[in-house]
Coordinates of C-alpha atoms and ligand atoms in Angstrom, one line a residue:
X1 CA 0.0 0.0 0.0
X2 CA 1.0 3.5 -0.6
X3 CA 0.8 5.9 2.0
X4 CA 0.7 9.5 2.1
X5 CA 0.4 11.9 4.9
X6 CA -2.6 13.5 5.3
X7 CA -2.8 17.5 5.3
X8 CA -3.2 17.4 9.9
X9 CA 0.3 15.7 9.2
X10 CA -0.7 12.2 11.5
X11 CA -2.8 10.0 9.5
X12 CA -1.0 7.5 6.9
X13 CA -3.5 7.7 3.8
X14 CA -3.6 5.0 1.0
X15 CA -3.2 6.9 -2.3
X16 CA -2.3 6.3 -6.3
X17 CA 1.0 4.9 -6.1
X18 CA 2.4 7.2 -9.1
X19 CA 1.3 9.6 -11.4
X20 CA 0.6 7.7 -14.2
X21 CA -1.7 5.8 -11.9
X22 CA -3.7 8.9 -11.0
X23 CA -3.7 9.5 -14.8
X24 CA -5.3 6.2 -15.8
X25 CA -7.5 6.0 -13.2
X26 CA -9.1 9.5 -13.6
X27 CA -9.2 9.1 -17.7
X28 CA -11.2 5.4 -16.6
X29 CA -13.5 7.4 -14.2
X30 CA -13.8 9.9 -17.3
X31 CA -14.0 7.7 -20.3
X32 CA -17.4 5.6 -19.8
X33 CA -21.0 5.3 -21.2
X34 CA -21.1 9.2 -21.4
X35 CA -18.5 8.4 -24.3
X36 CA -19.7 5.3 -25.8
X37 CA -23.5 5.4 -25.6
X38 CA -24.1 9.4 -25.0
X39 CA -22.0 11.2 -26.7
X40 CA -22.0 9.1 -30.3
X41 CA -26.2 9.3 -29.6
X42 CA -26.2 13.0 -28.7
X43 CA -24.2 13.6 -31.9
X44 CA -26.5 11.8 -33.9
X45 CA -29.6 13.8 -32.5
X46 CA -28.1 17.1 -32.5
X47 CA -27.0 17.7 -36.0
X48 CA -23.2 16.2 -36.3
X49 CA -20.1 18.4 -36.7
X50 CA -22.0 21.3 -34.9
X51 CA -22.7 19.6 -31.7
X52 CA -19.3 18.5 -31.6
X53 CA -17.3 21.6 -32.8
X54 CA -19.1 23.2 -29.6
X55 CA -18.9 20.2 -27.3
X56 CA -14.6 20.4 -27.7
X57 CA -15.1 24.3 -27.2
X58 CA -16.8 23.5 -23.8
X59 CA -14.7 21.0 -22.7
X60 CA -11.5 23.6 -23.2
X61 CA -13.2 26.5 -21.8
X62 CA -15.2 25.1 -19.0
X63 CA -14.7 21.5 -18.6
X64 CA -10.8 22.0 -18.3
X65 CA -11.0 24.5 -15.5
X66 CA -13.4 22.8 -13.3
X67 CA -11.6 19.9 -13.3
X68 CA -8.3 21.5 -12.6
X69 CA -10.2 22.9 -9.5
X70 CA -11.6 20.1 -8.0
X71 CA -8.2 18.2 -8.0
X72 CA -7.3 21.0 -6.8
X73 CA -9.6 20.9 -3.9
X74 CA -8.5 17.4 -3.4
X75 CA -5.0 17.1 -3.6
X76 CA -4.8 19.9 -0.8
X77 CA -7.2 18.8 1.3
X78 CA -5.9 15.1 1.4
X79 CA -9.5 13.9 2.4
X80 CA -12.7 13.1 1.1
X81 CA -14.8 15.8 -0.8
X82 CA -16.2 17.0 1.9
X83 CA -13.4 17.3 4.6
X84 CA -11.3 18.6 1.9
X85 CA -13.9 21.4 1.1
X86 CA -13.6 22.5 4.5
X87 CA -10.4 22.7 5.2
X88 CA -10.1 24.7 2.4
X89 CA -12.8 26.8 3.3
X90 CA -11.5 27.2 7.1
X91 CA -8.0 27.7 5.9
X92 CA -9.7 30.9 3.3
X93 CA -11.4 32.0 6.6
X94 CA -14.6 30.9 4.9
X95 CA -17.8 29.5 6.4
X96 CA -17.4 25.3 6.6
X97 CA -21.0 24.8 4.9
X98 CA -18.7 25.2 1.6
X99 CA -18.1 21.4 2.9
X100 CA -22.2 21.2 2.0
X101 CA -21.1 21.6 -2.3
X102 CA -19.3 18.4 -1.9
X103 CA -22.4 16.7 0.5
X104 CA -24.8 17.3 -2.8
X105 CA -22.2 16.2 -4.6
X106 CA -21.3 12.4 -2.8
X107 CA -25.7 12.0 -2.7
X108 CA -25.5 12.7 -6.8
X109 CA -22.6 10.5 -7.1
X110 CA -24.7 7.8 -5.1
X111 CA -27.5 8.4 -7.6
X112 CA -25.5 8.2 -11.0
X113 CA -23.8 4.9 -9.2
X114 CA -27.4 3.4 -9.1
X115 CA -28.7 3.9 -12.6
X116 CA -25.3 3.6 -14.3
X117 CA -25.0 0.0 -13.2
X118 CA -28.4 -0.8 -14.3
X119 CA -27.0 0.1 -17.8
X120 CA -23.6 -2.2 -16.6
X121 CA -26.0 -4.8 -16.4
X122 CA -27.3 -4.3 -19.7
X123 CA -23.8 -4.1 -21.6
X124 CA -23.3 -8.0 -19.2
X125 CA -26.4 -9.3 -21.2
X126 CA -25.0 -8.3 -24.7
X127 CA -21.8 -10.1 -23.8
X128 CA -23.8 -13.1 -22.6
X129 CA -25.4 -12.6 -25.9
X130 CA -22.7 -12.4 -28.2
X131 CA -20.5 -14.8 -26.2
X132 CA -23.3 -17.4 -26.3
X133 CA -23.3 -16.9 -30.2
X134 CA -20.0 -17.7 -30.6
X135 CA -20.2 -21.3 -28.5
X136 CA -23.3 -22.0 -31.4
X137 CA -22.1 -20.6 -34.9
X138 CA -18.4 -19.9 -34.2
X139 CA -16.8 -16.7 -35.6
X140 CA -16.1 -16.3 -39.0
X141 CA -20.2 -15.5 -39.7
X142 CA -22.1 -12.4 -39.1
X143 CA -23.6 -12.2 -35.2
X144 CA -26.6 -13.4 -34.5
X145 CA -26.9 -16.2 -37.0
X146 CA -30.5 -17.0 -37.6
X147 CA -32.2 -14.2 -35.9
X148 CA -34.7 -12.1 -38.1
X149 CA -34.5 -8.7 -37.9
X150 CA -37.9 -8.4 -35.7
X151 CA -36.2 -10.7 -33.5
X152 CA -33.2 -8.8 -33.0
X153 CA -35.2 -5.6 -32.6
X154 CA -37.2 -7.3 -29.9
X155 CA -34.1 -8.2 -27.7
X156 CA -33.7 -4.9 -25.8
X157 CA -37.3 -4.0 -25.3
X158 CA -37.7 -7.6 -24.2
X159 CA -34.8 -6.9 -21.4
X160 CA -36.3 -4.0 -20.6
X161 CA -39.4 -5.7 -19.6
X162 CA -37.8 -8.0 -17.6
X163 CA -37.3 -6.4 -14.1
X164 CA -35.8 -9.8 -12.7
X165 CA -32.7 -10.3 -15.1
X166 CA -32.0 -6.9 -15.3
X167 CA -32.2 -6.7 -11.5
X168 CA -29.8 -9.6 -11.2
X169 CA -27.3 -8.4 -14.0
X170 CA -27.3 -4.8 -12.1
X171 CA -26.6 -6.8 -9.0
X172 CA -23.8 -8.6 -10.6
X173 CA -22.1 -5.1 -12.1
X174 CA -22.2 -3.8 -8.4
X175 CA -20.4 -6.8 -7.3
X176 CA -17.6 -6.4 -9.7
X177 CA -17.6 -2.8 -9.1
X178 CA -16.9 -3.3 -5.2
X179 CA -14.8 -5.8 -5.5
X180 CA -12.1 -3.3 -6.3
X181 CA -13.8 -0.3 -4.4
X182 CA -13.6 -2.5 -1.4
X183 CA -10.0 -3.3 -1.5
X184 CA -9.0 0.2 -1.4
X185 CA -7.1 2.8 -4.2
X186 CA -3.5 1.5 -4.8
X187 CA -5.0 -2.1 -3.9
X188 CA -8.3 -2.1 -6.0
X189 CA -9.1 1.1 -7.4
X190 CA -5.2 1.2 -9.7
X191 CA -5.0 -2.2 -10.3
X192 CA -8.4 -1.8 -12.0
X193 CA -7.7 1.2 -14.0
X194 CA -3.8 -0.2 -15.0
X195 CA -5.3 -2.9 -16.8
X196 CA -8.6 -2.5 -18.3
X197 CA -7.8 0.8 -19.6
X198 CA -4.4 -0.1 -22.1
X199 CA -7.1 -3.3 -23.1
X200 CA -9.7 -0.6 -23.9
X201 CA -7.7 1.2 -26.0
X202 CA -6.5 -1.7 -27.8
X203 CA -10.1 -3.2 -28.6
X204 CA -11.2 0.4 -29.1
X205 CA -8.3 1.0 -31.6
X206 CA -8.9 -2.6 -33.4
X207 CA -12.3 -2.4 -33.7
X208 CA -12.3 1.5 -35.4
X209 CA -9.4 0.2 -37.7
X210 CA -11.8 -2.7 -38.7
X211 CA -14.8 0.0 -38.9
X212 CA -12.5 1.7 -41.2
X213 CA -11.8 -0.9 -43.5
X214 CA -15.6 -2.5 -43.4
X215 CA -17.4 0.0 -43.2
X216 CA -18.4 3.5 -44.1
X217 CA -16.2 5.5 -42.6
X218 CA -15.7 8.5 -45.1
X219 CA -19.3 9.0 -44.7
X220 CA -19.2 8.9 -40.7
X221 CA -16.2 11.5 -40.9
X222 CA -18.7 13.7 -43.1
X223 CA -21.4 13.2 -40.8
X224 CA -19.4 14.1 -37.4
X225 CA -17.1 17.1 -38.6
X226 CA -19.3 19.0 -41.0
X227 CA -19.9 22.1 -39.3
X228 CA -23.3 23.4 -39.8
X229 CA -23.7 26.7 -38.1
X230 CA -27.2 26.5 -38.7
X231 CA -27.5 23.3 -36.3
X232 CA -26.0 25.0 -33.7
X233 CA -29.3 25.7 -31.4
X234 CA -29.5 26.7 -28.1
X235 CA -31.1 23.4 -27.1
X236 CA -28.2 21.7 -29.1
X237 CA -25.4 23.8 -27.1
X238 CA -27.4 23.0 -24.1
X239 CA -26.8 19.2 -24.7
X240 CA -23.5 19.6 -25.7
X241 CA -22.4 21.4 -22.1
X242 CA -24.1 19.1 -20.1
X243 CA -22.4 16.3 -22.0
X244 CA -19.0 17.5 -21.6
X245 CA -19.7 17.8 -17.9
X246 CA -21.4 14.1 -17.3
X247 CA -18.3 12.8 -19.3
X248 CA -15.3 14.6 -17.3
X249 CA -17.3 13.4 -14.4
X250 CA -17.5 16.6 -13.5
X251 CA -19.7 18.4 -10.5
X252 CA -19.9 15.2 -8.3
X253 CA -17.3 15.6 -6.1
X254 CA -15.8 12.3 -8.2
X255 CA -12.2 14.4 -9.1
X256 CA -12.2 15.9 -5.7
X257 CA -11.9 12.2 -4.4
X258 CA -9.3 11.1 -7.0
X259 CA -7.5 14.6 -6.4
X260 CA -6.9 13.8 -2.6
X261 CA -4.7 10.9 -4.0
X262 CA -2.3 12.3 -5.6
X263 CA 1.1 13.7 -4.5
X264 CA 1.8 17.0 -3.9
X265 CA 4.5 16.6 -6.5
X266 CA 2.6 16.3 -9.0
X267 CA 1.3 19.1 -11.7
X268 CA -1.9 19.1 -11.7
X269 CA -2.6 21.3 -14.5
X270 CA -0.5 18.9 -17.3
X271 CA -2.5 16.0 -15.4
X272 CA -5.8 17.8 -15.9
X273 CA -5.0 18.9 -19.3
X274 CA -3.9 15.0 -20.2
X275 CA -6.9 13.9 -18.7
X276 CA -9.3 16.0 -20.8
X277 CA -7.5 15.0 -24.2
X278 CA -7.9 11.7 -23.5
X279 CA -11.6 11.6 -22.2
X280 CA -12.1 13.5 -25.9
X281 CA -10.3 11.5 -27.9
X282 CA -11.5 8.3 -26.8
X283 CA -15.4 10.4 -27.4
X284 CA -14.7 11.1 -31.0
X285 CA -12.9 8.1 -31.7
X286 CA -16.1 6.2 -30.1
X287 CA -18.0 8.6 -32.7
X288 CA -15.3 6.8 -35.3
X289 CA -16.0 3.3 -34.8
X290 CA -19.6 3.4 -34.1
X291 CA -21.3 5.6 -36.9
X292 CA -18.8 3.6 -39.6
X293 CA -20.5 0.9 -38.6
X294 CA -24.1 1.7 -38.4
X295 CA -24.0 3.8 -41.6
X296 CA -22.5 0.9 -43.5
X297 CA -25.7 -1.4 -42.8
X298 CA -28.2 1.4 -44.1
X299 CA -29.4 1.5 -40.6
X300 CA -30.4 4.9 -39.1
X301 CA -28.2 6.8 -36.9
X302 CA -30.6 8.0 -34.4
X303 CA -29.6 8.6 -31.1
X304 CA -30.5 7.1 -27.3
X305 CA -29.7 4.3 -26.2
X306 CA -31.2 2.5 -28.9
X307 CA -28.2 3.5 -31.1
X308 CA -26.0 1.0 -29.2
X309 CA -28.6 -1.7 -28.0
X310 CA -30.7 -2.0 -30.9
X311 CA -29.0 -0.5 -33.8
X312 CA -25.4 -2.0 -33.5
X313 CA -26.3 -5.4 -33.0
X314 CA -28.6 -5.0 -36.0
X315 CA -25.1 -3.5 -37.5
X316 CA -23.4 -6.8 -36.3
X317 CA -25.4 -9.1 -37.9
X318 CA -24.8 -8.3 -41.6
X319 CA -20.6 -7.7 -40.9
X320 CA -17.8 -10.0 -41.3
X321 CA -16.7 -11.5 -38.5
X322 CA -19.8 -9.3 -36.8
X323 CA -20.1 -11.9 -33.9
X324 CA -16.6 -11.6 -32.7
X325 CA -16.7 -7.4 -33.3
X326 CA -20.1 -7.7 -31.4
X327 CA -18.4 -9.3 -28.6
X328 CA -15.2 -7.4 -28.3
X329 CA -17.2 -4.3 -28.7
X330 CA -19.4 -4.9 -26.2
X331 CA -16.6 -6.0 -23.4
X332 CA -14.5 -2.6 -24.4
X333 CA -17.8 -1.0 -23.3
X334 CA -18.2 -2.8 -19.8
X335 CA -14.5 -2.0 -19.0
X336 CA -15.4 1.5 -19.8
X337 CA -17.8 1.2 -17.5
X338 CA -16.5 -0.4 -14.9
X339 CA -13.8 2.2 -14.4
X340 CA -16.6 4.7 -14.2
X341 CA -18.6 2.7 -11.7
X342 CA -15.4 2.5 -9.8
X343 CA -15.1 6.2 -9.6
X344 CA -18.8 7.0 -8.6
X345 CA -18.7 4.1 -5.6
X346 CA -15.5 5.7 -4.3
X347 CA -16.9 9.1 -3.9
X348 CA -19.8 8.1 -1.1
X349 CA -17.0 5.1 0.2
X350 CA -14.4 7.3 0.8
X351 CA -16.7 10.2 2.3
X352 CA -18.4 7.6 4.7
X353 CA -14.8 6.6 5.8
X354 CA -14.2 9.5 7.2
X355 CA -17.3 10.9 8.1
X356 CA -17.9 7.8 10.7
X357 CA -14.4 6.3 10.5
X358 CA -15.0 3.0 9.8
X359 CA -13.0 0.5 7.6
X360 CA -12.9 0.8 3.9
X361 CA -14.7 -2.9 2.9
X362 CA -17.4 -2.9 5.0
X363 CA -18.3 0.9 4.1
X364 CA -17.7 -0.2 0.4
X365 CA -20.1 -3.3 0.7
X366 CA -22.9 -1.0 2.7
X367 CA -22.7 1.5 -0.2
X368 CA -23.1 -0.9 -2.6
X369 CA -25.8 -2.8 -1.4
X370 CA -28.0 0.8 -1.5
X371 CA -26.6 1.2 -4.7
X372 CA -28.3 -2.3 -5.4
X373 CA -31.5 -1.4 -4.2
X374 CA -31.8 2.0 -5.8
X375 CA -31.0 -0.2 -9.0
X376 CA -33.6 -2.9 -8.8
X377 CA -36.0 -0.3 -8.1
X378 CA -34.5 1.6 -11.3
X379 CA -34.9 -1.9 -13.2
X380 CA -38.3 -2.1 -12.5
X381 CA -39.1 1.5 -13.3
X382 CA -39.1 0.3 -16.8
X383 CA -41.8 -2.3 -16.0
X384 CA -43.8 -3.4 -13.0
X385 CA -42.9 0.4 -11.7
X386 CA -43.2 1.9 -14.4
X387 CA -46.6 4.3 -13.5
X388 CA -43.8 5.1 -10.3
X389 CA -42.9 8.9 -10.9
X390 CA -41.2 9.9 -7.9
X391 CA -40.5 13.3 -8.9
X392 CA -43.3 13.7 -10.5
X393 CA -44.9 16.7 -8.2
X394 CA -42.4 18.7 -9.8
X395 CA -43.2 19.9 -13.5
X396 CA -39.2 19.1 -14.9
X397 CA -39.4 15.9 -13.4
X398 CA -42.7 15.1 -14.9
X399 CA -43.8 11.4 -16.0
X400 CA -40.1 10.4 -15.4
X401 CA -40.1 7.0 -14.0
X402 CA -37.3 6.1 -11.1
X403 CA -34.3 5.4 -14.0
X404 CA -35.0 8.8 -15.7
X405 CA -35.2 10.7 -12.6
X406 CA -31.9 9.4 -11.3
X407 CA -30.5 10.8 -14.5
X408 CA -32.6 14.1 -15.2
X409 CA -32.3 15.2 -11.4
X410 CA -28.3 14.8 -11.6
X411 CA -27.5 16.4 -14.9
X412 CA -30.2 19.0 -14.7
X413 CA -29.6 19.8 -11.0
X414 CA -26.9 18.7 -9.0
X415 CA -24.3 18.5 -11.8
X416 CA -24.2 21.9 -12.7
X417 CA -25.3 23.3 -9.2
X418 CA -21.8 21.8 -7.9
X419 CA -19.5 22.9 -10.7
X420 CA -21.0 26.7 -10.3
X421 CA -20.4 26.1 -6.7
X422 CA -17.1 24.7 -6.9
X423 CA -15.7 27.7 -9.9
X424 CA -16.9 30.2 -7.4
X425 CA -15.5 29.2 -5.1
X426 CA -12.3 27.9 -6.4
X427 CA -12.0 31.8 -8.5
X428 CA -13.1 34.1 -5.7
X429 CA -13.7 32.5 -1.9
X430 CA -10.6 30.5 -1.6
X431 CA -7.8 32.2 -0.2
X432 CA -5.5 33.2 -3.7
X433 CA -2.4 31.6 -2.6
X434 CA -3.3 28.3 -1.7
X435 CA -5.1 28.1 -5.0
X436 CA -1.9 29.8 -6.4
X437 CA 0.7 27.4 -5.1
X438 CA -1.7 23.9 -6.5
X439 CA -2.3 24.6 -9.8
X440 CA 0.8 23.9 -11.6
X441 CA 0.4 27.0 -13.9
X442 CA 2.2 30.4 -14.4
X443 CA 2.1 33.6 -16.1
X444 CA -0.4 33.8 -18.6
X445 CA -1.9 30.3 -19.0
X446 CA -2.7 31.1 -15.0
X447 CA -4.4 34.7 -15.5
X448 CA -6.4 32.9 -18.2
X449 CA -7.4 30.4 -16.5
X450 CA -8.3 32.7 -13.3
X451 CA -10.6 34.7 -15.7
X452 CA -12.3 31.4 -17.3
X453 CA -13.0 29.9 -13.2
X454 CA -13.9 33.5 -12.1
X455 CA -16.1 35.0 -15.3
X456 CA -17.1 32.4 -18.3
X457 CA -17.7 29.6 -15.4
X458 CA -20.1 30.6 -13.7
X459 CA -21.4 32.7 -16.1
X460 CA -22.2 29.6 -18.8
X461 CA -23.0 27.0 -15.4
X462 CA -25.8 29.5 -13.9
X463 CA -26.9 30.2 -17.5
X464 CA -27.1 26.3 -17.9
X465 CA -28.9 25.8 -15.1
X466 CA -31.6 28.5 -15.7
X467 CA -32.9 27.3 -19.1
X468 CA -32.3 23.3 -17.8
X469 CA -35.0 24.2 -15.1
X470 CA -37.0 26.6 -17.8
X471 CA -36.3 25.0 -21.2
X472 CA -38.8 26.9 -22.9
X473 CA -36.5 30.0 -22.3
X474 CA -34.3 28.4 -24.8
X475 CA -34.3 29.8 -28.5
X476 CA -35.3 26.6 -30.5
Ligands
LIG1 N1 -17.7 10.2 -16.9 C1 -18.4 8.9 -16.9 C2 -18.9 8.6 -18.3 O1 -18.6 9.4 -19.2 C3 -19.5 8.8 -15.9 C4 -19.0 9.1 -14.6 C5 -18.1 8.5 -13.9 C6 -19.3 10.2 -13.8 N2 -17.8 9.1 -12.7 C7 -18.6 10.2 -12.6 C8 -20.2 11.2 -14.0 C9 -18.7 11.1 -11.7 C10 -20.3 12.2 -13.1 C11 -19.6 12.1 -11.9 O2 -19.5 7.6 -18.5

C-alpha cells in the first residue's frame, strides 16, 4: 500500500501509487457510457459536426478548468470531498457549509452509481449474448446467426421488460464494481484502471481500424465534422455542455476524491489537461467506430440508447466476423464502464470513511448494497414500476419513472449546481495563494485560466442551469 500523509500531518492515507496511476484512473472514471452510448447518440440527434465543434469548445473553456479545480480541492485537502472542502474553506477564513457543495455532490454520485450499473447490467447481457453466439455458430459469420431482424429488434425491449434479469445483472455489475472499491485505491481502485484501460484502448483502436476498412467510414467522418452553423441551437449547445460535464465526471465531487490521491508533487494542471484530451479523444474516436458501422448497414443513426442496443447489433449481424466485433465491442464497453462505476462508488465510500471512521470494505459493501437497491428499483421503473414517478410533483421531473429521474435530477440539477459552486469558489472565496501554489500554472496560462473559473464559469454553469430548469427559455 502506498501511503501518504494526510494535510493534519498524522494520519498514513492509501493513495495512487504514481502519477501515471492517478492519470489512468481519472481518464477510466472519465472515459465511460457518457463516451460510448451518449456522446456518439447526442451527436447523432443534435446535427453532427455542430454539436461537436461546440462540445470540444466546452470542454477547453469550461470542462478544463473545473476539473483542474476540483483536484485541486482534493489534492490539498488530502480527504474526502467534503473534509477537503472544509479545510479549504476554514484555511480561506470561509464559512465550513462550503463542505455542504461536496455533500450534494457524494448524494448525486450515489444516484448516478445506481442507474449507471443498471445500464452495466445491460452491456453483461449483450456479452452473454454475443458470447453465447459464438459457442453455437463460431466466428467467421455475421452475429446473430439465424435471428430475423424483428427478432433482434425485440431483444432490448424484451430486457427492458424483464425487471428480474436486469435486477440480477445490475446486481452482478455492483459486485464487480466493489470488489475493487472494497480493497482500497493503490490495492483495488489502480489495479483496476492499470489494466482495463491499455485493453480498452486496444479493442477500441482494433475495432475503429476494422470499422474503417468495413465499413463507411468517409461517410461517418462527413457526418461528425461537417460544421453546420445553422445546427448550432440553443437546445443543441445545451446538450453539448451538459455532456461534456457528465463525461469529465465533473460536479460530483468524483475528481475531488481522486484529487486527494495524488502527491503533492505532481502538476496538476499537465494532469488535468492530459486527462481532458484523452476523455475527448476516446469520445470522437467512439463517434469513429460506431457511426462507420451503423451507416454501412443502411441502418439509421438516431440517437439514445437504442443506437447502441438496438441498432449496433442489428449492425453486427450483416458484418464480417460481426459476432466476434459484437463481442469485443461490447466488453471494451463494460470495461469502460466499470472504471466509471469504480469512480462514482469511491466518492460516497471514501466520504463515509471519514465521516464515521470506519474501515474501507465494509463501508464499500454497505454502499453498494443501497446502490443495489436503488437499481432494482431503477430496473423495475421500466416495467412493473413503471406508472412510479417519484418526482413527478415537480413539473421538470414530470412522468419520469425512477431510472429517468436518477439521470434528469443529476444532470439538470446537482451537476451543474456543484460545478457553479465549486468555480466560485475555487475563482473568488478561496484564499489566492493556496489556490496559487496547487495549480501547476504560471504567467499567462494562469491569468487565463483565473478569468475562465472567475467569469465564463459561472457565467455559462448558472446560465445552464436556468434554461435546464426553464427549457422553454431556450431559442429553439
Ligand atoms: N464520466 C463517466 C462517463 O462518461 C461517468 C462518470 C463516472 C461520472 N464518474 C462520474 C459522471 C462522476 C459524473 C460524476 O460515463
Amino acid at each position: 500500500m502506498v501511503v501518504t500523509t494526510a494535510s493534519d500531518g498524522t494520519t498514513p492515507r492509501d493513495g495512487w501509487s504514481s502519477r501515471s496511476a492517478f492519470v489512468l484512473a481519472a481518464v477510466g472514471a472519465a472515459v465511460g457510457l457518457g463516451n460510448l452510448v451518449r456522446f456518439p447518440a447526442e451527436a447523432a440527434n443534435n446535427g453532427g459536426g455542430a454539436f461537436v465543434l461546440f462540445y470540444v469548445a466546452c470542454i477547453v473553456l469550461i470542462g478544463l478548468p473545473v476539473l483542474l479545480s476540483e483536484t485541486l480541492i482534493g489534492r490539498h485537502g488530502q480527504a474526502s470531498a467534503v473534509e477537503s472542502m472544509k479545510r479549504l474553506a476554514a484555511e480561506s477564513n470561509a464559512s465550513k457549509w462550503w463542505g455542504g457543495i461536496a455533500g450534494l455532490g457524494v448524494a448525486a454520485a450515489f444516484m448516478i452509481l445506481a442507474f449507471y450499473c443498471v445500464i452495466g447490467g445491460w452491456v453483461l447481457y449483450y456479452i452473454g449474448l454475443f458470447a453465447a453466439d459464438i459457442v453455437q455458430s463460431g466466428i467467421s459469420g455475421g452475429a446473430l446467426t439465424g435471428m430475423s431482424a424483428e427478432d433482434i429488434k425485440a431483444i432490448f425491449p424484451d430486457l427492458l421488460n424483464n425487471g428480474f434479469t436486469m435486477s440480477v445483472l445490475d446486481v452482478a455489475f455492483v459486485v464487480i464494481t466493489v470488489m475493487f472499491v472494497a480493497r482500497g485505491v493503490s490495492g483495488g481502485i489502480e489495479k483496476a484502471s492499470v489494466w482495463l484501460m491499455p485493453a480498452f484502448f486496444m479493442l477500441l483502436l482494433g475495432i475503429t481500424i476494422y470499422g474503417a476498412f468495413t465499413g463507411a467510414f468517409s461517410e461517418a467522418v462527413g457526418y461528425l465534422f461537417t460544421f453546420d452553423a445553422s445546427k448550432l441551437t440553443g437546445p443543441v449547445m445545451l446538450a453539448a455542455v451538459g455532456q461534456a460535464f457528465f463525461s469529465l465526471s465533473l460536479g460530483v465531487a468524483g475528481m475531488m476524491t481522486y484529487g486527494s490521491y495524488v502527491g503533492r508533487d505532481v502538476n496538476l494542471a499537465k494532469t488535468s489537461a492530459t486527462i481532458a484530451f484523452a476523455d475527448t479523444s476516446v469520445a470522437l474516436i467512439a463517434g469513429l467506430c460506431i457511426f462507420p458501422i451503423v451507416l454501412a448497414a443502411g441502418l439509421s443513426s438516431d440517437g439514445g440508447l437504442g443506437l447502441m442496443f438496438d441498432t449496433l447489433p442489428h449492425a453486427f449481424q450483416s458484418m464480417p466476423f460481426g459476432t466476434l466485433i459484437g463481442l469485443a465491442f461490447f466488453v471494451m464497453v463494460g470495461f469502460a464502464a466499470l472504471t466509471s462505476s469504480i469512480s462514482l462508488m469511491e466518492v460516497p465510500t471514501a466520504w463515509a470513511i471519514d465521516k464515521f471512521g470506519l474501515r474501507r470494505a465494509p463501508t464499500a459493501i454497505s454502499i453498494a448494497v443501497a446502490a443495489a437497491v436503488l437499481g432494482i428499483l431503477s430496473a423495475y421503473s421500466f416495467n412493473a414500476l413503471s406508472g412510479f414517478h417519484p418526482l413527478g410533483f415537480i413539473p421538470l421531473f414530470e412522468g419520469e419513472g425512477i431510472f429517468s429521474a436518477l439521470d434528469s435530477v443529476t444532470a439538470k440539477l446537482f451537476m451543474p449546481i456543484g460545478a457553479l459552486l465549486v468555480s466560485i469558489f475555487v475563482g473568488w472565496i478561496a484564499e489566492r495563494r493556496l489556490i496559487d501554489n496547487e495549480n501547476g500554472l504560471s504567467g499567462g496560462l494562469h491569468r487565463f485560466w483565473l478569468f475562465l473559473v472567475r467569469w465564463l464559469c459561472p457565467l455559462a454553469l448558472t446560465g445552464i442551469l436556468i434554461v435546464g430548469i426553464f427549457p422553454s427559455l431556450l431559442p429553439a
